[in-house]
Amino acid sequence: MPIRLINTATLSLKEFMGEIPDYAILSHTWVTDEEVTFQEIDGISRDPDHSATKKSGYHKIRATCETCRGHGFQYVWIDTCCIDKSSSAELNEAINSMFKWYENAKTCYVYLADLTAKPSYTESLKHCRWLTRGWCLQELLAPRDVRFYGANWDFIGTKIELQETLSDLTGIDDDVLNGNTPLHAIPVARRMSWAARRNTTRMEDTAYCLLGIFDINMPMLYGEGEKAFLRLQEEIIRRSNDLSIFCHSELLAGPLPEREEEEEDASWHSQYQDLFAQSPADFGLCGNVVAKMSPSLSLDVFELTNVGLHFKDVSLHLYKELDERPDGTEVGYQVFGLYGIQLKCSSWPRRTQCCMYLRKVGPGLYVRVRVNTDFFWQLSDTSNEEIYILPKITTEIRPRLDRSHDNAIQFRLEGALKWCILGDPVPHDRWDAPTSQFLNFASSSFRGYVGVRVGSNPFFSEVERINIYVVCGQRPHPFGVWVHLVSEEHLQESIRGFGNVLLALPSLIAPLKRFPSDLASLQVSDKRFYAQVRHLPSRSPRFIVTLTCEYGTGENSPSDSEMGEG
C-alpha cells in the first residue's frame, strides 16, 4: 500500500509508492474535536488561514515537524491527517499496514501531552494517558528507536533509556522492549496481557489495534462490536498452534458461585464458558505465562470447524471429583468428572501448568468449563481422543448441556471391586471416563459394554486376575436400562465370530431366555459377580449400575440363563 507523508518544511502531503524515503512517525493520544484531519491539512496547504489552524492538533503537527527537521527528517507520518478516513477502503488498508509503518520508521516520537515538568518525569510517566490507549501499544513495540517528549516538547529519554520504567508500567519484557526477543517468540497469552488494561474509543479497535502484534491481516467491520476480538482470535488460530490463546480464563481470580444449601448438582463449583476470551482483559493475569517449547516446534494440530474447535488427536488428562471436599463434607450422590488439555505453557514463578478444562456432553463433543480445582484430583490415566469443543455457550444450548448427562448409565464398583478399573468401553465415543458412564440420549437402540479389570485390584492374587464385561442397553417399555454380565472368553469368541465389537453385541445377549433385566450375575471360579441397575428419575444421571462380588459361591450356583438375567 502507498504511504502518505507530511513534508516537515512545507506541511504539505506527498504520497509514496515503492521507494519510500526515510521518515519519522508520531505516537500520541487524540483530543476530541482538536485533531486535524486529512481534508483539513490539505485545505491548510491552500489556505494558511484555514479554521483548522486554530486547533491544538495543528500546533502539535507543527511542533512535530520542527522536532523532525532538527533531527534531519524531511518527512513524518501522523495518523490524524495522513489517512483519508472518509474512505473505508483506505482506512482498512491503513490499519492493516500500521504496524509495519511504525516498524519501518527511523524514529518514533512519542508526545505525552499530559506529562508536565515535574521533579521526576519517570515518576509522572505512570499517570500518562498514552499508557492506557490500545493503539499506543504497537507504537511502543514496533519501532526500534522511540523518543519520549513531554507537554512542552522537552526530551524525556529513549525507549532503551526508560526501559526499566516502561517494563514495570506495561508488563512488557525488557528483551522485547530492547529488540533482543522478537514478538513471535512470546506466547500469545502473554502478548494479550499487555493490552489487558488498555482501552479504545470504539469496541472493535480493541481487536484492530492488535493486528500487527500478532502479524494478522483481516478486514475492518465497524459495527460488529465484540465479534471483532473473536475474529482476531480465530485468525490467530489459523496462523499459529500456540495453545496459550486458550489460557485466559483458568488464570482468572474471580470467585465461583456460592453453593446453595439444597443444591444437588455440581454447578456450584463449575461453570460452562465460551471457548474464546471476550476481550484482552481476560488475559490480565497471563503476564507471567511462559511456553514449554516454541509453538513452531510443536506438532499440536487443531482447527476451527462449523461444529467447534477440532483436535484430531489430543491427549486428555482425566479429573474426578474428590470423595470429600476440603471443608470435610462428602460429595454425596453427584459425581462430576473433567478432562484437561495441557496448554504447553505455565505461569511463573509458581510453575503452575496452564490447563483447559472440559466436560463431555456427547459423542466426541465437549464444552469448556471453569472449575474450582480444589474439588478435583487428577487421575493417572490419560486418553488420546478426537474431539470437538463448542465455541459459544448460548442461552438456547445451555439447558441442553445441563441435561446431557440425565440419561447416562453410570457404573459404580463396590466392595471387593472398589479398586478395580473399568476399561475397553464400546462404543468408545459415548464413554465418559472420569465419571465412568455411557452418555445416552434416551435412545432405545443404545447398547454397549465395558470391561471390569478384576486383575487391576491389588488385593487379588495373580491367579485371580480375571476380566469380566458388563453389557447394557436402553429398554423402551418400561423405560429403563438392562444389564448382562459375560466373561472375557465369551466376549472374545463373539468378537472373533462377528469380526466387529458392535456386531458382536447381539450375540452376547442372544442366549437369554427372556428380555434382559436390571439384575445380572456371573459365576467365575469361586466368585460370583453381580450387576444391578438403580433407576433414579429425579437425579442426573438417572441410571446407576452397581457392581459387586461375593466369594465362596460354588461351581453349582445358578447360571445367568437359569436366572433369566441380563
XYZ file of C-alpha atoms in Angstrom:
566
model
C 0.000 0.000 0.000
C 1.249 3.541 -0.677
C 2.094 5.727 2.300
C 1.217 9.408 2.574
C 3.829 11.567 4.381
C 3.984 15.180 5.561
C 6.816 17.368 4.333
C 8.280 18.725 7.580
C 9.206 22.041 5.925
C 6.016 22.830 3.992
C 3.473 20.728 5.951
C 2.136 19.504 2.621
C 1.220 15.870 1.945
C 3.000 13.625 -0.530
C 2.166 10.052 -1.447
C 4.914 7.448 -1.979
C 4.744 4.049 -3.626
C 7.700 1.693 -3.924
C 10.792 3.716 -2.950
C 9.900 5.369 0.346
C 12.298 7.935 1.842
C 13.435 7.770 5.456
C 10.676 9.115 7.644
C 9.821 9.703 11.283
C 6.475 8.846 12.856
C 4.387 10.315 15.669
C 2.750 8.458 18.552
C 0.276 10.452 20.623
C -3.196 10.466 22.158
C -6.051 12.159 20.373
C -8.060 15.078 21.740
C -11.716 15.067 20.678
C -12.534 17.716 18.039
C -8.987 19.108 18.186
C -7.164 16.846 15.733
C -6.517 17.929 12.136
C -7.977 15.600 9.504
C -6.691 14.679 6.047
C -9.149 17.081 4.414
C -8.152 19.900 6.776
C -4.379 19.553 6.349
C -4.965 19.531 2.597
C -7.059 22.685 2.952
C -4.405 24.409 5.077
C -1.841 23.889 2.303
C -4.084 26.013 0.058
C -5.334 28.464 2.693
C -2.920 29.382 5.510
C -5.824 30.994 7.410
C -7.910 27.827 7.390
C -10.009 27.438 10.563
C -8.221 24.165 11.397
C -5.038 26.134 12.168
C -6.701 27.170 15.437
C -6.922 23.575 16.653
C -4.441 22.315 19.263
C -3.804 19.397 16.926
C -2.372 21.757 14.315
C 0.146 23.130 16.802
C 1.075 19.531 17.626
C 1.737 18.868 13.924
C 3.903 21.979 13.614
C 5.905 21.079 16.739
C 6.360 17.522 15.468
C 7.643 18.759 12.109
C 10.019 21.189 13.801
C 11.440 18.420 16.003
C 11.804 16.129 12.993
C 13.633 18.779 10.978
C 16.031 19.210 13.888
C 16.947 15.522 13.523
C 17.293 15.693 9.742
C 13.944 14.192 8.727
C 12.275 15.628 5.653
C 9.121 13.551 6.119
C 6.927 12.417 9.003
C 3.793 10.281 9.260
C 0.968 11.367 11.592
C -2.133 9.199 11.861
C -4.681 12.006 12.268
C -4.012 13.626 8.897
C -2.106 11.130 6.729
C -5.104 8.793 6.312
C -8.256 9.733 4.452
C -10.698 8.272 6.961
C -13.665 9.139 4.758
C -12.549 6.221 2.558
C -13.343 2.909 4.244
C -11.041 1.090 1.816
C -8.097 3.344 2.659
C -8.798 3.119 6.388
C -8.934 -0.669 6.144
C -5.585 -0.826 4.336
C -4.000 1.673 6.702
C -4.978 -0.229 9.852
C -3.598 -3.452 8.396
C -0.362 -1.650 7.415
C 0.099 0.489 10.508
C 2.363 -1.838 12.485
C 4.720 -2.058 9.506
C 4.711 1.715 9.101
C 5.789 2.146 12.716
C 8.293 -0.677 12.394
C 9.864 0.855 9.260
C 10.075 4.387 10.665
C 13.603 5.507 11.520
C 12.412 7.224 14.698
C 9.126 7.308 16.573
C 8.398 10.476 18.544
C 6.066 9.930 21.499
C 4.328 13.139 22.531
C 2.901 12.989 26.058
C 0.575 15.985 26.308
C -0.202 15.316 29.964
C 3.432 14.947 31.082
C 4.294 18.355 32.512
C 7.568 19.461 34.077
C 7.957 17.823 37.476
C 10.938 16.818 39.633
C 10.793 13.276 38.253
C 9.476 12.623 34.756
C 9.753 8.872 35.220
C 7.529 9.066 38.295
C 4.958 11.138 36.389
C 5.077 8.810 33.382
C 2.840 6.222 35.046
C -0.066 8.690 35.051
C 0.123 9.387 31.312
C -2.946 8.562 29.226
C -0.677 7.235 26.479
C -0.014 4.111 28.593
C -3.733 3.290 28.707
C -4.550 3.507 24.999
C -4.821 0.376 22.877
C -3.338 1.847 19.687
C -0.253 3.085 21.549
C 0.852 -0.463 22.402
C 2.025 -1.282 18.873
C 3.527 2.204 18.655
C 5.778 1.289 21.576
C 6.628 -2.197 20.307
C 7.093 -1.786 16.554
C 9.743 0.983 16.182
C 13.341 0.308 17.124
C 14.117 3.926 18.066
C 11.485 5.581 20.266
C 11.953 9.035 21.814
C 9.672 10.434 24.519
C 8.737 14.102 24.872
C 6.733 15.959 27.497
C 3.939 18.512 27.099
C 6.398 21.303 26.213
C 8.341 19.101 23.811
C 11.200 18.700 26.241
C 13.052 15.431 25.710
C 12.487 12.780 28.426
C 14.503 9.819 27.155
C 14.577 6.947 24.667
C 12.837 3.599 24.921
C 16.147 1.994 25.848
C 16.939 4.627 28.482
C 13.468 4.272 30.014
C 13.356 0.508 29.508
C 13.134 -0.489 33.176
C 10.383 2.044 33.918
C 8.425 1.128 30.786
C 8.687 -2.584 31.559
C 7.343 -2.018 35.076
C 4.465 0.117 33.805
C 3.450 -2.036 30.828
C 4.412 -5.573 31.861
C 6.378 -5.963 28.619
C 9.628 -7.919 28.892
C 12.886 -5.971 28.832
C 14.180 -8.139 25.996
C 11.125 -7.302 23.906
C 11.500 -3.570 24.506
C 15.177 -3.600 23.554
C 14.542 -5.760 20.487
C 16.529 -8.800 21.623
C 13.432 -11.039 21.642
C 11.048 -10.968 18.650
C 7.331 -10.729 19.313
C 6.567 -14.115 17.769
C 8.719 -15.774 20.455
C 6.363 -14.558 23.192
C 3.286 -16.733 23.970
C 0.007 -15.376 22.618
C -1.499 -15.149 26.115
C 1.404 -13.059 27.361
C 1.169 -10.657 24.420
C -2.566 -10.338 25.047
C -1.875 -9.443 28.680
C -0.013 -6.299 27.576
C -3.316 -4.969 26.197
C -5.446 -6.116 29.142
C -5.578 -2.711 30.822
C -5.661 -0.604 27.683
C -8.801 0.803 26.116
C -10.013 2.185 22.815
C -12.801 4.573 21.878
C -14.533 2.033 19.651
C -15.064 -1.547 20.804
C -13.841 -3.001 17.511
C -10.494 -1.231 17.867
C -9.756 -3.423 20.892
C -9.036 -6.103 18.290
C -7.876 -3.991 15.346
C -5.121 -2.293 17.347
C -3.519 -5.722 17.975
C -3.322 -6.952 14.371
C 0.355 -6.169 13.880
C 1.371 -7.580 17.259
C 0.087 -10.974 16.086
C 1.051 -10.496 12.422
C -2.593 -10.733 11.355
C -4.412 -9.123 8.439
C -8.187 -9.007 8.446
C -10.915 -6.668 7.158
C -12.334 -3.921 9.374
C -16.066 -4.236 10.048
C -17.038 -1.333 12.253
C -20.370 -2.152 13.810
C -19.517 -5.790 14.609
C -18.745 -4.926 18.244
C -17.168 -7.669 20.359
C -17.168 -10.042 17.372
C -14.031 -8.238 16.195
C -11.993 -9.684 19.062
C -13.457 -13.118 18.395
C -12.408 -12.841 14.735
C -8.905 -11.851 15.811
C -8.569 -14.989 17.942
C -9.875 -17.142 15.110
C -7.311 -15.636 12.736
C -4.520 -16.244 15.258
C -5.538 -19.912 15.453
C -5.405 -20.229 11.673
C -1.810 -18.977 11.669
C -0.449 -20.430 14.908
C -0.759 -23.569 17.016
C 0.109 -21.702 20.218
C -2.270 -23.232 22.768
C -1.749 -20.383 25.229
C -4.508 -18.489 23.394
C -6.878 -20.627 25.489
C -5.091 -19.729 28.716
C -7.290 -16.748 29.527
C -9.974 -18.000 31.902
C -8.189 -20.569 34.022
C -5.879 -17.922 35.455
C -8.632 -15.508 36.431
C -9.056 -14.973 40.144
C -12.798 -14.317 40.246
C -14.802 -16.479 42.687
C -17.202 -19.159 41.523
C -20.850 -19.105 42.627
C -21.592 -19.947 46.243
C -23.178 -23.330 46.780
C -26.861 -23.337 47.704
C -27.694 -25.477 50.729
C -30.066 -27.799 48.841
C -28.223 -27.814 45.529
C -27.713 -31.339 44.231
C -25.675 -30.802 41.092
C -22.060 -29.752 40.679
C -22.669 -26.339 39.116
C -21.649 -24.597 42.319
C -18.008 -25.378 41.620
C -18.036 -25.281 37.829
C -19.318 -23.012 35.089
C -19.797 -23.520 31.377
C -17.871 -20.931 29.453
C -17.111 -19.838 25.933
C -14.011 -21.216 24.293
C -12.618 -17.778 23.445
C -11.933 -14.688 25.522
C -14.317 -11.737 25.291
C -11.578 -9.090 25.406
C -7.855 -8.680 26.176
C -8.885 -8.015 29.789
C -9.481 -11.767 30.166
C -5.709 -12.243 29.792
C -4.928 -9.809 32.600
C -3.237 -12.455 34.771
C -1.226 -14.005 31.933
C 1.741 -11.640 32.149
C 3.970 -14.426 33.506
C 2.969 -17.163 31.068
C 5.953 -18.937 29.509
C 5.903 -21.593 26.802
C 7.273 -25.080 27.452
C 8.521 -25.117 23.867
C 8.306 -22.931 20.807
C 4.924 -23.404 19.071
C 6.789 -23.634 15.773
C 8.421 -26.845 17.074
C 5.155 -28.300 18.376
C 3.066 -30.826 16.458
C -0.215 -29.724 18.056
C -2.799 -29.598 15.280
C -6.213 -28.017 15.744
C -8.644 -26.091 13.581
C -11.964 -24.291 13.718
C -14.905 -26.043 12.073
C -18.650 -25.388 11.883
C -19.028 -27.667 14.928
C -16.322 -26.119 17.054
C -12.607 -26.385 17.743
C -11.385 -29.702 16.350
C -8.454 -31.719 17.675
C -7.768 -34.779 15.538
C -5.695 -36.431 18.262
C -5.214 -34.765 21.630
C -4.064 -36.111 24.977
C -6.776 -35.615 27.595
C -5.960 -35.721 31.294
C -8.731 -37.073 33.493
C -10.013 -35.410 36.653
C -12.547 -36.747 39.130
C -14.388 -35.062 41.943
C -12.989 -35.692 45.413
C -14.977 -38.021 47.657
C -14.702 -35.371 50.334
C -14.473 -31.626 49.914
C -11.821 -29.513 51.669
C -14.412 -28.442 54.257
C -14.956 -32.080 55.231
C -18.389 -32.536 53.635
C -18.962 -35.580 51.466
C -19.708 -35.222 47.770
C -22.731 -37.487 48.070
C -24.658 -38.705 45.067
C -23.366 -36.443 42.312
C -20.065 -37.444 40.725
C -18.538 -34.830 38.449
C -15.674 -35.527 36.064
C -13.476 -33.377 33.875
C -10.992 -33.634 31.077
C -7.991 -31.355 30.843
C -5.869 -30.296 27.870
C -2.396 -29.180 28.868
C -1.779 -25.868 27.084
C 2.012 -26.372 26.832
C 2.729 -23.333 28.999
C 2.994 -22.433 32.658
C 2.647 -19.408 34.895
C 5.852 -18.356 36.611
C 7.249 -18.170 39.219
C 4.854 -20.761 40.684
C 5.290 -23.008 37.617
C 1.543 -23.614 37.543
C 0.662 -25.632 34.461
C -1.976 -23.931 32.322
C -4.837 -26.268 31.515
C -8.157 -26.015 29.682
C -10.879 -27.995 31.463
C -13.656 -29.731 29.552
C -16.835 -31.687 30.184
C -18.020 -34.322 27.747
C -21.588 -33.671 26.558
C -21.923 -36.004 23.583
C -20.042 -38.402 21.288
C -16.751 -36.611 20.676
C -18.342 -33.342 21.824
C -17.036 -31.280 24.744
C -17.756 -27.967 26.398
C -15.295 -25.778 28.223
C -15.844 -25.302 31.954
C -14.318 -23.060 34.532
C -13.738 -25.021 37.716
C -12.548 -24.765 41.259
C -9.747 -27.319 41.002
C -9.602 -27.674 44.795
C -12.506 -30.117 44.450
C -10.870 -32.414 41.889
C -7.957 -34.788 41.756
C -6.088 -35.787 38.620
C -6.263 -39.428 37.648
C -3.128 -41.154 36.437
C -4.850 -42.112 33.186
C -4.739 -40.085 30.004
C -6.813 -40.646 26.916
C -5.976 -39.734 23.335
C -9.132 -38.654 21.548
C -10.552 -36.889 18.528
C -12.675 -34.109 19.988
C -14.755 -31.049 19.151
C -15.149 -28.197 21.654
C -18.226 -25.980 21.431
C -17.131 -22.374 20.815
C -20.111 -20.489 22.279
C -22.490 -21.188 25.156
C -25.784 -19.617 24.112
C -28.972 -19.355 26.159
C -30.517 -21.843 23.735
C -27.854 -24.501 24.165
C -27.247 -24.170 27.925
C -30.355 -26.180 29.002
C -29.348 -28.973 26.630
C -25.890 -29.052 28.176
C -27.426 -29.229 31.640
C -29.431 -32.297 30.563
C -26.632 -34.007 28.620
C -25.888 -36.459 31.459
C -29.502 -37.075 32.575
C -29.887 -40.447 30.816
C -26.300 -41.554 31.272
C -25.598 -45.085 32.515
C -23.055 -44.803 35.311
C -21.051 -47.694 36.744
C -20.019 -47.933 40.383
C -17.680 -50.556 41.787
C -18.270 -51.525 45.390
C -16.908 -53.936 47.962
C -14.069 -56.124 46.712
C -14.306 -54.474 43.284
C -13.832 -50.937 44.581
C -10.212 -50.661 43.457
C -10.713 -52.321 40.087
C -10.532 -50.422 36.815
C -13.148 -50.016 34.124
C -11.837 -50.146 30.564
C -12.311 -51.147 26.920
C -15.701 -49.392 26.579
C -17.785 -49.871 23.421
C -18.951 -47.598 21.866
C -15.906 -45.635 22.870
C -17.202 -42.217 21.792
C -20.132 -42.497 24.245
C -17.874 -43.305 27.213
C -17.169 -40.573 29.779
C -14.077 -41.890 31.556
C -13.831 -39.538 34.573
C -17.410 -40.325 35.639
C -17.395 -43.990 34.497
C -20.558 -43.683 32.437
C -22.014 -44.089 28.975
C -23.671 -40.924 27.701
C -27.087 -41.908 26.424
C -29.737 -39.660 24.928
C -32.845 -41.767 25.650
C -32.137 -43.892 22.599
C -33.922 -47.249 22.698
C -31.294 -48.618 20.314
C -28.343 -47.953 22.617
C -26.213 -50.977 23.506
C -22.718 -51.056 24.848
C -20.327 -52.801 27.168
C -17.429 -52.005 29.442
C -14.800 -54.251 30.970
C -14.087 -54.660 34.672
C -10.391 -55.359 35.042
C -10.583 -57.510 38.131
C -6.876 -58.149 37.750
C -6.170 -54.481 38.439
C -7.215 -54.905 42.073
C -4.041 -55.252 44.183
C -5.956 -57.408 46.701
C -6.433 -60.216 44.189
C -3.620 -62.689 43.628
C -2.105 -63.270 40.191
C -4.191 -66.411 39.592
C -7.361 -64.464 40.402
C -6.719 -61.700 37.921
C -9.611 -62.070 35.524
C -11.708 -59.675 33.491
C -15.472 -59.587 33.143
C -17.662 -57.415 30.935
C -20.891 -55.568 31.648
C -23.224 -55.381 28.660
C -26.006 -52.812 28.951
C -28.665 -51.123 26.873
C -31.749 -48.929 26.812
C -35.150 -50.512 27.408
C -38.082 -48.578 25.868
C -41.043 -50.250 27.658
C -40.932 -49.872 30.551
C -38.364 -47.111 30.176
C -35.106 -48.176 31.787
C -31.756 -49.914 31.420
C -30.913 -53.610 31.329
C -27.593 -55.304 32.184
C -25.866 -58.588 31.443
C -22.507 -59.994 32.609
C -20.218 -62.049 30.373
C -16.751 -63.491 30.746
C -13.775 -62.275 28.778
C -13.642 -65.619 26.944
C -17.283 -65.318 25.865
C -16.716 -61.761 24.689
C -13.648 -62.627 22.623
C -15.424 -65.572 20.996
C -18.288 -63.315 19.936
C -15.944 -60.672 18.571
C -13.969 -63.258 16.589
C -17.159 -64.680 15.157
C -18.552 -61.340 14.011
C -15.281 -59.507 13.333
C -16.604 -56.343 14.949
C -17.303 -55.489 18.567
C -20.549 -53.670 17.731
C -21.843 -56.542 15.585
C -20.966 -58.929 18.396
C -23.262 -57.229 20.900
C -26.495 -59.011 19.831
C -24.802 -62.397 20.205
C -23.843 -61.580 23.768
C -27.478 -61.359 24.838
C -28.960 -63.909 22.399
C -28.785 -66.868 24.848
C -31.052 -65.066 27.336
C -34.411 -66.789 27.829
C -36.261 -63.514 28.360
C -35.714 -59.781 27.871
C -32.663 -58.604 29.777
C -33.422 -57.262 33.233
C -31.939 -54.814 35.707
C -30.186 -57.596 37.646
C -27.416 -59.886 36.404
C -24.855 -62.269 37.851
C -21.895 -64.266 36.596
C -20.055 -67.174 38.224
C -16.303 -67.273 37.651
C -14.402 -69.900 39.668
C -15.279 -69.327 43.344
C -16.567 -65.788 42.773
C -19.963 -64.542 41.791
C -20.218 -61.097 40.267
C -23.418 -59.055 40.445
C -24.674 -56.080 38.482
C -27.796 -54.204 39.496
C -29.447 -51.165 37.902
C -30.952 -48.408 40.008
C -33.333 -46.007 38.286
C -33.394 -42.590 39.970
C -35.672 -40.428 37.806
C -35.126 -37.202 39.747
C -31.328 -37.381 39.609
C -28.653 -36.935 36.955
C -27.554 -39.456 35.809
C -30.769 -41.431 36.201
C -29.226 -44.889 35.876
C -26.620 -46.372 38.219
C -25.181 -49.847 37.637
C -23.660 -51.151 40.871
C -21.106 -53.952 40.545
C -20.213 -56.231 43.470
C -18.504 -59.561 44.050
C -19.057 -62.427 46.520
C -16.551 -65.138 47.479
C -17.089 -68.784 48.281
C -20.035 -69.494 45.995
C -19.705 -72.909 44.377
C -19.432 -74.034 40.792
C -23.010 -75.358 41.007
C -24.549 -71.932 41.611
C -27.366 -70.995 39.207
C -26.208 -69.728 35.843
C -27.251 -66.452 34.282
C -29.503 -68.137 31.768
C -31.259 -70.075 34.553
C -31.824 -66.822 36.431
C -33.049 -65.134 33.268
C -30.845 -62.184 33.993
C -29.080 -59.763 31.738
